[in-house]
mmCIF file of C-alpha atoms in Angstrom:
data_model
loop_
_atom_site.group_PDB
_atom_site.id
_atom_site.type_symbol
_atom_site.label_atom_id
_atom_site.label_comp_id
_atom_site.label_asym_id
_atom_site.label_seq_id
_atom_site.Cartn_x
_atom_site.Cartn_y
_atom_site.Cartn_z
ATOM 1 C CA MET X 24 -4.726 21.613 -13.821
ATOM 2 C CA SER X 25 -7.610 19.153 -13.346
ATOM 3 C CA VAL X 26 -7.477 15.989 -11.246
ATOM 4 C CA GLN X 27 -7.628 13.980 -14.472
ATOM 5 C CA ASP X 28 -4.655 15.872 -15.919
ATOM 6 C CA ASP X 29 -2.731 15.357 -12.687
ATOM 7 C CA ALA X 30 -3.488 11.651 -12.763
ATOM 8 C CA ARG X 31 -2.314 11.266 -16.364
ATOM 9 C CA ARG X 32 0.869 13.230 -15.688
ATOM 10 C CA PHE X 33 1.904 11.376 -12.546
ATOM 11 C CA VAL X 34 0.869 7.949 -13.818
ATOM 12 C CA ALA X 35 3.080 8.591 -16.855
ATOM 13 C CA VAL X 36 5.961 9.289 -14.464
ATOM 14 C CA ALA X 37 5.143 6.115 -12.538
ATOM 15 C CA GLN X 38 5.106 4.088 -15.756
ATOM 16 C CA GLU X 39 8.583 5.317 -16.636
ATOM 17 C CA VAL X 40 9.850 4.542 -13.134
ATOM 18 C CA GLY X 41 8.203 1.122 -13.372
ATOM 19 C CA ARG X 42 10.094 0.368 -16.591
ATOM 20 C CA VAL X 43 13.346 1.057 -14.784
ATOM 21 C CA PHE X 44 12.315 -1.141 -11.852
ATOM 22 C CA ALA X 45 11.345 -3.987 -14.191
ATOM 23 C CA ALA X 46 14.918 -4.376 -15.475
ATOM 24 C CA ASP X 47 16.161 -6.051 -12.284
ATOM 25 C CA VAL X 48 13.035 -6.771 -10.239
ATOM 26 C CA LEU X 49 13.628 -10.532 -10.183
ATOM 27 C CA GLU X 50 17.250 -10.198 -9.116
ATOM 28 C CA ARG X 51 16.279 -7.793 -6.341
ATOM 29 C CA ASP X 52 13.427 -10.030 -5.232
ATOM 30 C CA ARG X 53 15.847 -12.904 -4.747
ATOM 31 C CA THR X 54 18.177 -10.839 -2.572
ATOM 32 C CA GLY X 55 15.348 -9.441 -0.452
ATOM 33 C CA SER X 56 17.451 -6.386 0.366
ATOM 34 C CA ASP X 57 16.012 -2.982 1.211
ATOM 35 C CA PRO X 58 15.201 -1.064 -2.014
ATOM 36 C CA LEU X 59 17.355 1.973 -1.277
ATOM 37 C CA PRO X 60 18.315 2.850 -4.908
ATOM 38 C CA GLN X 61 14.699 2.438 -5.968
ATOM 39 C CA LEU X 62 13.506 4.799 -3.242
ATOM 40 C CA ASP X 63 16.090 7.338 -4.407
ATOM 41 C CA LEU X 64 14.577 7.139 -7.893
ATOM 42 C CA LEU X 65 11.111 7.726 -6.432
ATOM 43 C CA ARG X 66 12.428 10.846 -4.691
ATOM 44 C CA GLU X 67 14.011 12.126 -7.893
ATOM 45 C CA SER X 68 10.815 11.499 -9.842
ATOM 46 C CA GLY X 69 8.788 13.758 -7.540
ATOM 47 C CA LEU X 70 6.359 10.976 -6.636
ATOM 48 C CA THR X 71 7.215 11.012 -2.928
ATOM 49 C CA THR X 72 5.807 14.525 -2.434
ATOM 50 C CA LEU X 73 2.643 13.801 -4.401
ATOM 51 C CA LEU X 74 0.189 14.264 -1.509
ATOM 52 C CA VAL X 75 1.919 17.168 0.232
ATOM 53 C CA PRO X 76 -0.187 20.326 -0.278
ATOM 54 C CA SER X 77 1.366 22.646 -2.851
ATOM 55 C CA GLU X 78 1.478 25.521 -0.367
ATOM 56 C CA TYR X 79 3.828 23.419 1.759
ATOM 57 C CA GLY X 80 6.168 22.471 -1.083
ATOM 58 C CA GLY X 81 4.498 19.366 -2.487
ATOM 59 C CA GLN X 82 2.596 18.398 -5.621
ATOM 60 C CA GLY X 83 -0.848 18.925 -4.106
ATOM 61 C CA ALA X 84 -2.339 15.877 -5.837
ATOM 62 C CA THR X 85 -5.361 13.905 -4.677
ATOM 63 C CA TRP X 86 -5.713 10.404 -3.295
ATOM 64 C CA SER X 87 -7.294 9.162 -6.516
ATOM 65 C CA THR X 88 -4.087 10.138 -8.307
ATOM 66 C CA ALA X 89 -1.866 8.609 -5.630
ATOM 67 C CA VAL X 90 -3.574 5.216 -5.761
ATOM 68 C CA ARG X 91 -3.335 5.161 -9.557
ATOM 69 C CA VAL X 92 0.411 5.735 -9.160
ATOM 70 C CA MET X 93 0.638 2.847 -6.671
ATOM 71 C CA ARG X 94 -1.346 0.631 -9.046
ATOM 72 C CA SER X 95 0.952 1.456 -11.955
ATOM 73 C CA LEU X 96 4.119 0.633 -10.003
ATOM 74 C CA ALA X 97 2.625 -2.584 -8.633
ATOM 75 C CA ARG X 98 2.336 -3.961 -12.160
ATOM 76 C CA THR X 99 6.098 -4.452 -12.245
ATOM 77 C CA ASP X 100 7.333 -4.072 -8.642
ATOM 78 C CA ALA X 101 4.693 -4.553 -5.967
ATOM 79 C CA SER X 102 7.288 -4.469 -3.182
ATOM 80 C CA VAL X 103 8.436 -0.934 -3.881
ATOM 81 C CA ALA X 104 4.848 0.063 -4.660
ATOM 82 C CA GLN X 105 3.943 -1.111 -1.147
ATOM 83 C CA VAL X 106 6.654 1.045 0.410
ATOM 84 C CA LEU X 107 5.378 4.058 -1.538
ATOM 85 C CA ALA X 108 1.764 3.287 -0.579
ATOM 86 C CA TYR X 109 2.631 3.100 3.109
ATOM 87 C CA HIS X 110 4.675 6.276 2.757
ATOM 88 C CA TYR X 111 1.625 8.120 1.452
ATOM 89 C CA VAL X 112 -0.572 6.812 4.258
ATOM 90 C CA ASN X 113 1.960 7.496 7.006
ATOM 91 C CA GLU X 114 2.713 10.991 5.775
ATOM 92 C CA SER X 115 -1.000 11.738 5.380
ATOM 93 C CA ASN X 116 -1.432 11.588 9.142
ATOM 94 C CA ALA X 117 -0.032 15.123 9.058
ATOM 95 C CA GLY X 118 -3.221 16.117 7.260
ATOM 96 C CA PHE X 119 -5.721 13.775 8.873
ATOM 97 C CA ALA X 120 -4.681 13.437 12.515
ATOM 98 C CA ALA X 121 -2.355 16.315 13.403
ATOM 99 C CA THR X 122 -3.398 19.798 14.407
ATOM 100 C CA PRO X 123 -3.184 22.311 11.521
ATOM 101 C CA GLU X 124 -0.006 23.799 12.989
ATOM 102 C CA ALA X 125 1.706 20.458 13.509
ATOM 103 C CA GLY X 126 0.500 19.218 10.131
ATOM 104 C CA GLU X 127 2.024 22.169 8.329
ATOM 105 C CA ARG X 128 5.324 21.669 10.153
ATOM 106 C CA TRP X 129 5.504 17.982 9.271
ATOM 107 C CA TYR X 130 4.408 18.501 5.669
ATOM 108 C CA ARG X 131 6.977 21.247 5.103
ATOM 109 C CA ALA X 132 9.774 19.135 6.587
ATOM 110 C CA SER X 133 8.740 16.110 4.547
ATOM 111 C CA ALA X 134 8.689 18.018 1.262
ATOM 112 C CA ALA X 135 11.896 19.941 1.918
ATOM 113 C CA ASN X 136 13.818 16.788 2.859
ATOM 114 C CA ARG X 137 12.024 14.484 0.398
ATOM 115 C CA TRP X 138 11.388 12.068 3.225
ATOM 116 C CA ILE X 139 10.023 8.595 2.765
ATOM 117 C CA TRP X 140 7.908 7.608 5.749
ATOM 118 C CA GLY X 141 8.017 4.092 7.157
ATOM 119 C CA ASP X 142 5.919 2.953 10.083
ATOM 120 C CA SER X 143 5.909 0.901 13.248
ATOM 121 C CA VAL X 144 2.239 0.764 14.194
ATOM 122 C CA ASN X 145 1.184 -2.907 13.853
ATOM 123 C CA PRO X 146 -1.738 -3.232 16.302
ATOM 124 C CA THR X 147 -1.492 -7.028 16.566
ATOM 125 C CA ASP X 148 1.715 -6.661 18.592
ATOM 126 C CA PRO X 149 1.612 -5.376 22.184
ATOM 127 C CA ASP X 150 1.716 -1.604 22.262
ATOM 128 C CA LEU X 151 5.008 0.173 22.352
ATOM 129 C CA ALA X 152 5.416 2.007 25.647
ATOM 130 C CA PHE X 153 6.097 5.723 26.023
ATOM 131 C CA GLU X 154 7.390 6.204 29.561
ATOM 132 C CA PRO X 155 7.466 9.788 30.876
ATOM 133 C CA ALA X 156 10.961 11.279 31.065
ATOM 134 C CA PRO X 157 12.361 14.802 31.477
ATOM 135 C CA GLY X 158 11.336 16.820 28.414
ATOM 136 C CA GLY X 159 9.189 14.050 26.923
ATOM 137 C CA TRP X 160 9.205 10.261 26.955
ATOM 138 C CA THR X 161 11.385 7.188 26.555
ATOM 139 C CA LEU X 162 10.194 4.755 23.890
ATOM 140 C CA ARG X 163 10.658 1.028 24.435
ATOM 141 C CA GLY X 164 9.461 -2.142 22.730
ATOM 142 C CA THR X 165 9.478 -4.088 19.459
ATOM 143 C CA LYS X 166 7.081 -4.021 16.516
ATOM 144 C CA ARG X 167 6.863 -6.562 13.705
ATOM 145 C CA PHE X 168 5.716 -5.764 10.165
ATOM 146 C CA SER X 169 7.177 -2.249 10.207
ATOM 147 C CA THR X 170 6.970 -1.531 6.483
ATOM 148 C CA GLY X 171 9.514 0.942 5.169
ATOM 149 C CA ALA X 172 11.071 1.497 8.583
ATOM 150 C CA SER X 173 14.433 0.027 7.632
ATOM 151 C CA ALA X 174 14.615 1.873 4.301
ATOM 152 C CA GLY X 175 12.824 5.183 4.751
ATOM 153 C CA ASP X 176 13.965 8.392 6.352
ATOM 154 C CA VAL X 177 11.478 8.694 9.203
ATOM 155 C CA ILE X 178 9.237 6.233 11.035
ATOM 156 C CA LEU X 179 5.686 6.840 12.178
ATOM 157 C CA VAL X 180 5.447 5.191 15.597
ATOM 158 C CA SER X 181 2.275 4.594 17.611
ATOM 159 C CA GLY X 182 2.117 3.391 21.193
ATOM 160 C CA THR X 183 0.620 3.981 24.613
ATOM 161 C CA VAL X 184 1.831 6.271 27.378
ATOM 162 C CA ARG X 185 2.626 4.283 30.529
ATOM 163 C CA GLY X 186 2.600 6.453 33.630
ATOM 164 C CA GLY X 187 2.207 10.136 34.395
ATOM 165 C CA ASP X 188 -0.730 12.419 33.668
ATOM 166 C CA ASP X 189 -1.318 10.908 30.203
ATOM 167 C CA ASP X 190 -1.258 7.281 31.304
ATOM 168 C CA GLY X 191 -3.181 5.074 28.874
ATOM 169 C CA ARG X 192 -3.397 7.629 26.062
ATOM 170 C CA GLY X 193 -2.391 6.675 22.544
ATOM 171 C CA LEU X 194 0.456 8.703 21.069
ATOM 172 C CA THR X 195 1.861 8.913 17.545
ATOM 173 C CA VAL X 196 5.319 10.333 16.959
ATOM 174 C CA VAL X 197 7.805 10.654 14.108
ATOM 175 C CA VAL X 198 11.434 9.598 14.593
ATOM 176 C CA GLU X 199 14.386 9.424 12.233
ATOM 177 C CA ARG X 200 15.438 5.933 11.219
ATOM 178 C CA THR X 201 18.969 6.793 12.311
ATOM 179 C CA ARG X 202 18.041 8.033 15.789
ATOM 180 C CA SER X 203 19.923 6.423 18.663
ATOM 181 C CA GLY X 204 18.092 3.368 19.956
ATOM 182 C CA VAL X 205 16.148 2.671 16.739
ATOM 183 C CA ALA X 206 17.162 -0.804 15.569
ATOM 184 C CA PRO X 207 15.596 -2.357 12.428
ATOM 185 C CA LEU X 208 16.102 -6.108 12.826
ATOM 186 C CA GLY X 209 16.185 -7.125 9.150
ATOM 187 C CA ASP X 210 14.056 -10.204 9.820
ATOM 188 C CA TRP X 211 11.608 -9.918 6.899
ATOM 189 C CA ASP X 212 11.643 -13.334 5.224
ATOM 190 C CA ALA X 213 8.312 -13.718 3.460
ATOM 191 C CA LEU X 214 7.237 -15.641 0.384
ATOM 192 C CA GLY X 215 6.601 -12.416 -1.513
ATOM 193 C CA GLN X 216 6.859 -8.625 -1.171
ATOM 194 C CA ARG X 217 10.468 -9.377 -0.392
ATOM 195 C CA GLN X 218 11.720 -5.828 -0.975
ATOM 196 C CA SER X 219 8.995 -4.134 1.060
ATOM 197 C CA ALA X 220 11.348 -3.528 4.017
ATOM 198 C CA SER X 221 8.688 -4.950 6.354
ATOM 199 C CA GLY X 222 10.819 -6.405 9.136
ATOM 200 C CA SER X 223 10.651 -5.746 12.860
ATOM 201 C CA VAL X 224 12.020 -2.712 14.670
ATOM 202 C CA ARG X 225 13.255 -2.614 18.256
ATOM 203 C CA PHE X 226 13.220 0.646 20.199
ATOM 204 C CA ASP X 227 15.800 0.714 22.969
ATOM 205 C CA ASP X 228 15.262 3.716 25.249
ATOM 206 C CA VAL X 229 14.640 6.090 22.346
ATOM 207 C CA LEU X 230 14.338 9.675 23.583
ATOM 208 C CA ILE X 231 11.131 11.358 22.402
ATOM 209 C CA SER X 232 10.451 15.076 22.778
ATOM 210 C CA GLU X 233 7.335 17.166 22.304
ATOM 211 C CA SER X 234 8.666 18.234 18.899
ATOM 212 C CA ASP X 235 8.448 14.605 17.733
ATOM 213 C CA VAL X 236 4.710 14.375 18.405
ATOM 214 C CA LEU X 237 2.453 14.129 15.383
ATOM 215 C CA ALA X 238 -0.850 13.515 17.156
ATOM 216 C CA TRP X 239 -2.623 12.099 20.165
ATOM 217 C CA ALA X 240 -5.111 9.300 19.523
ATOM 218 C CA GLY X 241 -8.673 10.346 18.821
ATOM 219 C CA ASP X 242 -11.850 9.179 17.136
ATOM 220 C CA GLU X 243 -12.883 12.321 15.231
ATOM 221 C CA PRO X 244 -14.107 11.049 11.810
ATOM 222 C CA PHE X 245 -11.770 13.102 9.600
ATOM 223 C CA GLY X 246 -8.791 12.333 11.820
ATOM 224 C CA THR X 247 -9.286 8.591 11.293
ATOM 225 C CA LEU X 248 -9.571 8.639 7.497
ATOM 226 C CA PHE X 249 -6.016 7.365 7.182
ATOM 227 C CA THR X 250 -7.363 3.871 7.944
ATOM 228 C CA PRO X 251 -9.717 3.783 4.927
ATOM 229 C CA ALA X 252 -6.779 5.239 2.981
ATOM 230 C CA ILE X 253 -4.734 2.177 3.957
ATOM 231 C CA GLN X 254 -7.370 -0.215 2.660
ATOM 232 C CA LEU X 255 -7.875 1.860 -0.497
ATOM 233 C CA SER X 256 -4.145 1.573 -1.113
ATOM 234 C CA PHE X 257 -4.304 -2.202 -0.662
ATOM 235 C CA GLY X 258 -7.120 -2.503 -3.181
ATOM 236 C CA ASN X 259 -5.108 -0.651 -5.799
ATOM 237 C CA LEU X 260 -1.916 -2.535 -4.950
ATOM 238 C CA TYR X 261 -3.745 -5.816 -5.556
ATOM 239 C CA LEU X 262 -5.285 -4.546 -8.770
ATOM 240 C CA GLY X 263 -1.855 -3.501 -10.064
ATOM 241 C CA ILE X 264 -0.498 -6.986 -9.318
ATOM 242 C CA ALA X 265 -3.371 -8.536 -11.294
ATOM 243 C CA GLU X 266 -2.743 -6.200 -14.218
ATOM 244 C CA GLY X 267 0.956 -7.001 -14.190
ATOM 245 C CA ALA X 268 0.374 -10.757 -14.059
ATOM 246 C CA LEU X 269 -2.013 -10.705 -17.010
ATOM 247 C CA ALA X 270 0.184 -8.377 -19.057
ATOM 248 C CA GLN X 271 3.202 -10.640 -18.614
ATOM 249 C CA GLY X 272 1.069 -13.682 -19.320
ATOM 250 C CA VAL X 273 -0.230 -12.199 -22.574
ATOM 251 C CA ASP X 274 3.336 -11.444 -23.685
ATOM 252 C CA LEU X 275 4.358 -15.038 -22.958
ATOM 253 C CA VAL X 276 1.384 -16.475 -24.883
ATOM 254 C CA ARG X 277 2.158 -14.328 -27.900
ATOM 255 C CA GLU X 278 5.706 -15.692 -27.885
ATOM 256 C CA ARG X 279 4.650 -19.343 -27.688
ATOM 257 C CA ARG X 280 5.335 -21.421 -30.800
ATOM 258 C CA GLY X 281 2.787 -23.833 -32.232
ATOM 259 C CA SER X 282 -0.130 -25.100 -30.137
ATOM 260 C CA TRP X 283 -1.264 -28.105 -28.137
ATOM 261 C CA PHE X 284 -1.333 -31.199 -30.363
ATOM 262 C CA LEU X 285 -5.105 -31.707 -29.931
ATOM 263 C CA SER X 286 -5.924 -28.085 -30.682
ATOM 264 C CA THR X 287 -7.513 -26.984 -33.941
ATOM 265 C CA ALA X 288 -5.507 -23.746 -33.836
ATOM 266 C CA GLU X 289 -2.015 -23.306 -35.242
ATOM 267 C CA LYS X 290 -0.863 -21.067 -32.393
ATOM 268 C CA TYR X 291 -1.634 -20.927 -28.697
ATOM 269 C CA ARG X 292 -2.805 -17.329 -29.044
ATOM 270 C CA ASP X 293 -5.532 -18.522 -31.445
ATOM 271 C CA ASP X 294 -6.671 -21.455 -29.321
ATOM 272 C CA PRO X 295 -10.257 -20.907 -28.068
ATOM 273 C CA PHE X 296 -9.397 -22.228 -24.601
ATOM 274 C CA THR X 297 -6.567 -19.711 -24.333
ATOM 275 C CA GLN X 298 -8.763 -16.883 -25.552
ATOM 276 C CA ARG X 299 -11.550 -17.851 -23.161
ATOM 277 C CA ILE X 300 -9.296 -17.720 -20.098
ATOM 278 C CA VAL X 301 -7.611 -14.467 -21.123
ATOM 279 C CA GLY X 302 -10.981 -12.908 -21.911
ATOM 280 C CA ASP X 303 -12.361 -13.905 -18.519
ATOM 281 C CA LEU X 304 -9.361 -12.549 -16.595
ATOM 282 C CA ASP X 305 -9.282 -9.334 -18.615
ATOM 283 C CA ALA X 306 -12.980 -8.679 -18.018
ATOM 284 C CA ARG X 307 -12.623 -9.174 -14.283
ATOM 285 C CA ILE X 308 -9.691 -6.776 -14.158
ATOM 286 C CA ALA X 309 -11.623 -4.197 -16.166
ATOM 287 C CA ALA X 310 -14.536 -4.408 -13.722
ATOM 288 C CA ALA X 311 -12.195 -4.048 -10.748
ATOM 289 C CA GLU X 312 -10.534 -1.029 -12.389
ATOM 290 C CA ALA X 313 -13.887 0.685 -12.821
ATOM 291 C CA LEU X 314 -14.724 0.099 -9.166
ATOM 292 C CA ALA X 315 -11.290 1.271 -8.021
ATOM 293 C CA ASP X 316 -11.518 4.485 -10.014
ATOM 294 C CA ARG X 317 -15.009 5.260 -8.723
ATOM 295 C CA VAL X 318 -14.080 4.587 -5.101
ATOM 296 C CA GLY X 319 -10.909 6.670 -5.469
ATOM 297 C CA ASP X 320 -12.941 9.624 -6.710
ATOM 298 C CA ASP X 321 -15.445 9.163 -3.882
ATOM 299 C CA PHE X 322 -12.638 9.115 -1.326
ATOM 300 C CA ASP X 323 -11.349 12.413 -2.753
ATOM 301 C CA ALA X 324 -14.783 13.928 -2.175
ATOM 302 C CA VAL X 325 -14.851 12.768 1.447
ATOM 303 C CA VAL X 326 -11.329 14.040 2.144
ATOM 304 C CA ALA X 327 -12.207 17.409 0.577
ATOM 305 C CA ARG X 328 -14.854 17.917 3.266
ATOM 306 C CA GLY X 329 -12.157 18.153 5.922
ATOM 307 C CA SER X 330 -13.418 18.607 9.468
ATOM 308 C CA ALA X 331 -17.005 18.555 8.177
ATOM 309 C CA VAL X 332 -16.739 14.794 7.576
ATOM 310 C CA THR X 333 -19.332 12.963 9.666
ATOM 311 C CA SER X 334 -19.226 9.469 11.109
ATOM 312 C CA GLU X 335 -21.819 8.510 8.484
ATOM 313 C CA ASP X 336 -19.540 9.823 5.702
ATOM 314 C CA ARG X 337 -16.658 7.821 7.072
ATOM 315 C CA GLY X 338 -18.772 4.717 7.458
ATOM 316 C CA ARG X 339 -20.032 4.822 3.874
ATOM 317 C CA ILE X 340 -16.626 5.308 2.303
ATOM 318 C CA ALA X 341 -15.137 2.585 4.498
ATOM 319 C CA ILE X 342 -17.757 0.149 3.177
ATOM 320 C CA ASP X 343 -17.092 1.157 -0.438
ATOM 321 C CA ILE X 344 -13.388 0.570 0.126
ATOM 322 C CA ALA X 345 -14.096 -2.777 1.804
ATOM 323 C CA ARG X 346 -16.036 -3.823 -1.308
ATOM 324 C CA LEU X 347 -13.020 -2.894 -3.416
ATOM 325 C CA LYS X 348 -10.699 -4.871 -1.143
ATOM 326 C CA ILE X 349 -12.898 -7.977 -1.482
ATOM 327 C CA VAL X 350 -13.049 -7.724 -5.279
ATOM 328 C CA THR X 351 -9.378 -6.968 -5.904
ATOM 329 C CA ASN X 352 -8.186 -9.583 -3.421
ATOM 330 C CA GLU X 353 -10.084 -12.339 -5.229
ATOM 331 C CA THR X 354 -9.291 -10.983 -8.689
ATOM 332 C CA ALA X 355 -5.558 -10.721 -8.127
ATOM 333 C CA LEU X 356 -5.237 -14.140 -6.509
ATOM 334 C CA ASP X 357 -7.190 -15.755 -9.338
ATOM 335 C CA VAL X 358 -5.403 -13.930 -12.165
ATOM 336 C CA ALA X 359 -1.931 -14.549 -10.755
ATOM 337 C CA ASN X 360 -2.774 -18.235 -10.394
ATOM 338 C CA ARG X 361 -4.782 -19.001 -13.551
ATOM 339 C CA VAL X 362 -2.515 -17.107 -15.942
ATOM 340 C CA PHE X 363 -0.198 -20.138 -15.826
ATOM 341 C CA GLU X 364 -2.917 -22.177 -17.532
ATOM 342 C CA VAL X 365 -2.290 -20.298 -20.800
ATOM 343 C CA THR X 366 1.430 -19.609 -20.523
ATOM 344 C CA GLY X 367 2.439 -23.260 -20.295
ATOM 345 C CA SER X 368 4.982 -25.321 -18.391
ATOM 346 C CA SER X 369 7.993 -23.278 -19.490
ATOM 347 C CA SER X 370 6.542 -20.222 -17.725
ATOM 348 C CA ALA X 371 7.076 -21.988 -14.411
ATOM 349 C CA LYS X 372 10.828 -21.522 -14.744
ATOM 350 C CA ALA X 373 12.285 -19.327 -12.015
ATOM 351 C CA SER X 374 14.033 -17.236 -14.656
ATOM 352 C CA THR X 375 10.676 -16.254 -16.188
ATOM 353 C CA GLY X 376 9.495 -14.698 -12.945
ATOM 354 C CA LEU X 377 5.788 -15.085 -13.604
ATOM 355 C CA ASP X 378 5.455 -16.495 -10.093
ATOM 356 C CA LEU X 379 6.470 -13.147 -8.596
ATOM 357 C CA HIS X 380 2.966 -11.748 -9.021
ATOM 358 C CA TRP X 381 1.344 -14.692 -7.241
ATOM 359 C CA ARG X 382 3.894 -14.675 -4.419
ATOM 360 C CA ASN X 383 3.361 -10.959 -3.912
ATOM 361 C CA ILE X 384 -0.446 -11.029 -3.808
ATOM 362 C CA ARG X 385 -0.527 -14.214 -1.735
ATOM 363 C CA THR X 386 1.753 -12.597 0.837
ATOM 364 C CA HIS X 387 0.120 -9.189 1.151
ATOM 365 C CA SER X 388 -3.452 -10.498 0.917
ATOM 366 C CA LEU X 389 -2.848 -12.020 4.357
ATOM 367 C CA HIS X 390 -2.347 -8.569 5.912
ATOM 368 C CA ASP X 391 -5.850 -8.650 7.389
ATOM 369 C CA PRO X 392 -8.424 -11.389 6.739
ATOM 370 C CA VAL X 393 -10.629 -10.547 3.768
ATOM 371 C CA ASP X 394 -13.460 -12.600 5.296
ATOM 372 C CA PHE X 395 -13.840 -9.883 7.919
ATOM 373 C CA LYS X 396 -14.269 -7.378 5.088
ATOM 374 C CA ARG X 397 -17.092 -9.543 3.759
ATOM 375 C CA LEU X 398 -18.698 -9.518 7.196
ATOM 376 C CA GLU X 399 -18.171 -5.760 7.402
ATOM 377 C CA VAL X 400 -20.030 -5.192 4.147
ATOM 378 C CA GLY X 401 -22.751 -7.691 4.989
ATOM 379 C CA ALA X 402 -23.456 -6.127 8.391
ATOM 380 C CA TYR X 403 -23.739 -2.720 6.749
ATOM 381 C CA VAL X 404 -26.049 -3.884 3.964
ATOM 382 C CA LEU X 405 -28.307 -5.895 6.278
ATOM 383 C CA ASN X 406 -28.324 -3.779 9.419
ATOM 384 C CA GLY X 407 -26.700 -0.441 8.615
ATOM 385 C CA GLU X 408 -23.898 -1.300 11.023
ATOM 386 C CA ASN X 409 -20.294 -0.111 10.854
ATOM 387 C CA GLN X 410 -17.418 -1.819 12.586
ATOM 388 C CA PRO X 411 -15.579 -0.055 15.418
ATOM 389 C CA ILE X 412 -12.832 2.268 14.198
ATOM 390 C CA SER X 413 -9.444 0.605 14.238
ATOM 391 C CA LEU X 414 -6.300 0.395 12.162
ATOM 392 C CA TYR X 415 -8.115 -2.207 10.038
ATOM 393 C CA THR X 416 -11.589 -0.638 9.686
#
């Protein structure tokens, strides 16, 4: 089956799942609870094993398919789409960063158990400490913005070894959410993305063994591709929010009776001002979609090179993805805001829920400053420079 066939098949599944999510998305947003039933539906749909190689029990799909799935879900439920996006990125460390043997072990376990992977890796907090202990390490510390950690099955945890022969080395491990000493704090209280399970996690003397290790930190180009994958996911998440906002707005306009009293049109949908705004927003989304699809295909090509990926390959794809992030960030914020200009005052009612799209994009667009993406692209275009590898670049 071709990549295009895969994409159509799995996006169709995502669309059906999205229709189910849409039925109570506003009610769930108001509660802000962890989306446990929704994650169960994702497991049952087969979408959680999308990126696991088929020889290890997964669907063997590509990243271009995965981001289209994220985009589709984000049209109706960007919170759960975010959890799925982070799951894909976290799990993909088994392919990018782990040794082949460890990667196979983690992929097989993930597919067999239908795990959803959360994370606790936020680099803006002080590093979590792995202190040497008999048979491994003891993990201590707290991390904010640990998306999916309170709702998923396992948590990808990154920190620094403090003491012993490996003092100062970065270490990434995988622990069960239910392991003794793992304490999600339930303190996520944001304007949007309220069901993204992105609260803090405290680790109180969590015992870590060698079997929990996914990878040691490194800077080999292929091993760090999960960071561009994160930003690629964000670009598609934002694009899905824009698509969802415009689609709901169009439905509301079509339902509007009459027109503004100074208008020459009989209905709002026929008013030239309404058509102008909708046409502008639709065109911008279409352009962003074309860019997203091209960059997704290009990322597939880079990933397919495996260990042959060079630093130049990584640098180029990171810049392409940064361009996408800039475009979709601005597009989604503008669409989710300006759509109210054509839907009218009644669309501002809480029961309508049109504000959900704006609250979601406004919240997640603050993840890392988009101005630094502009600088990243500008430095590359002007001077051929790439930014240092990090969890943001």
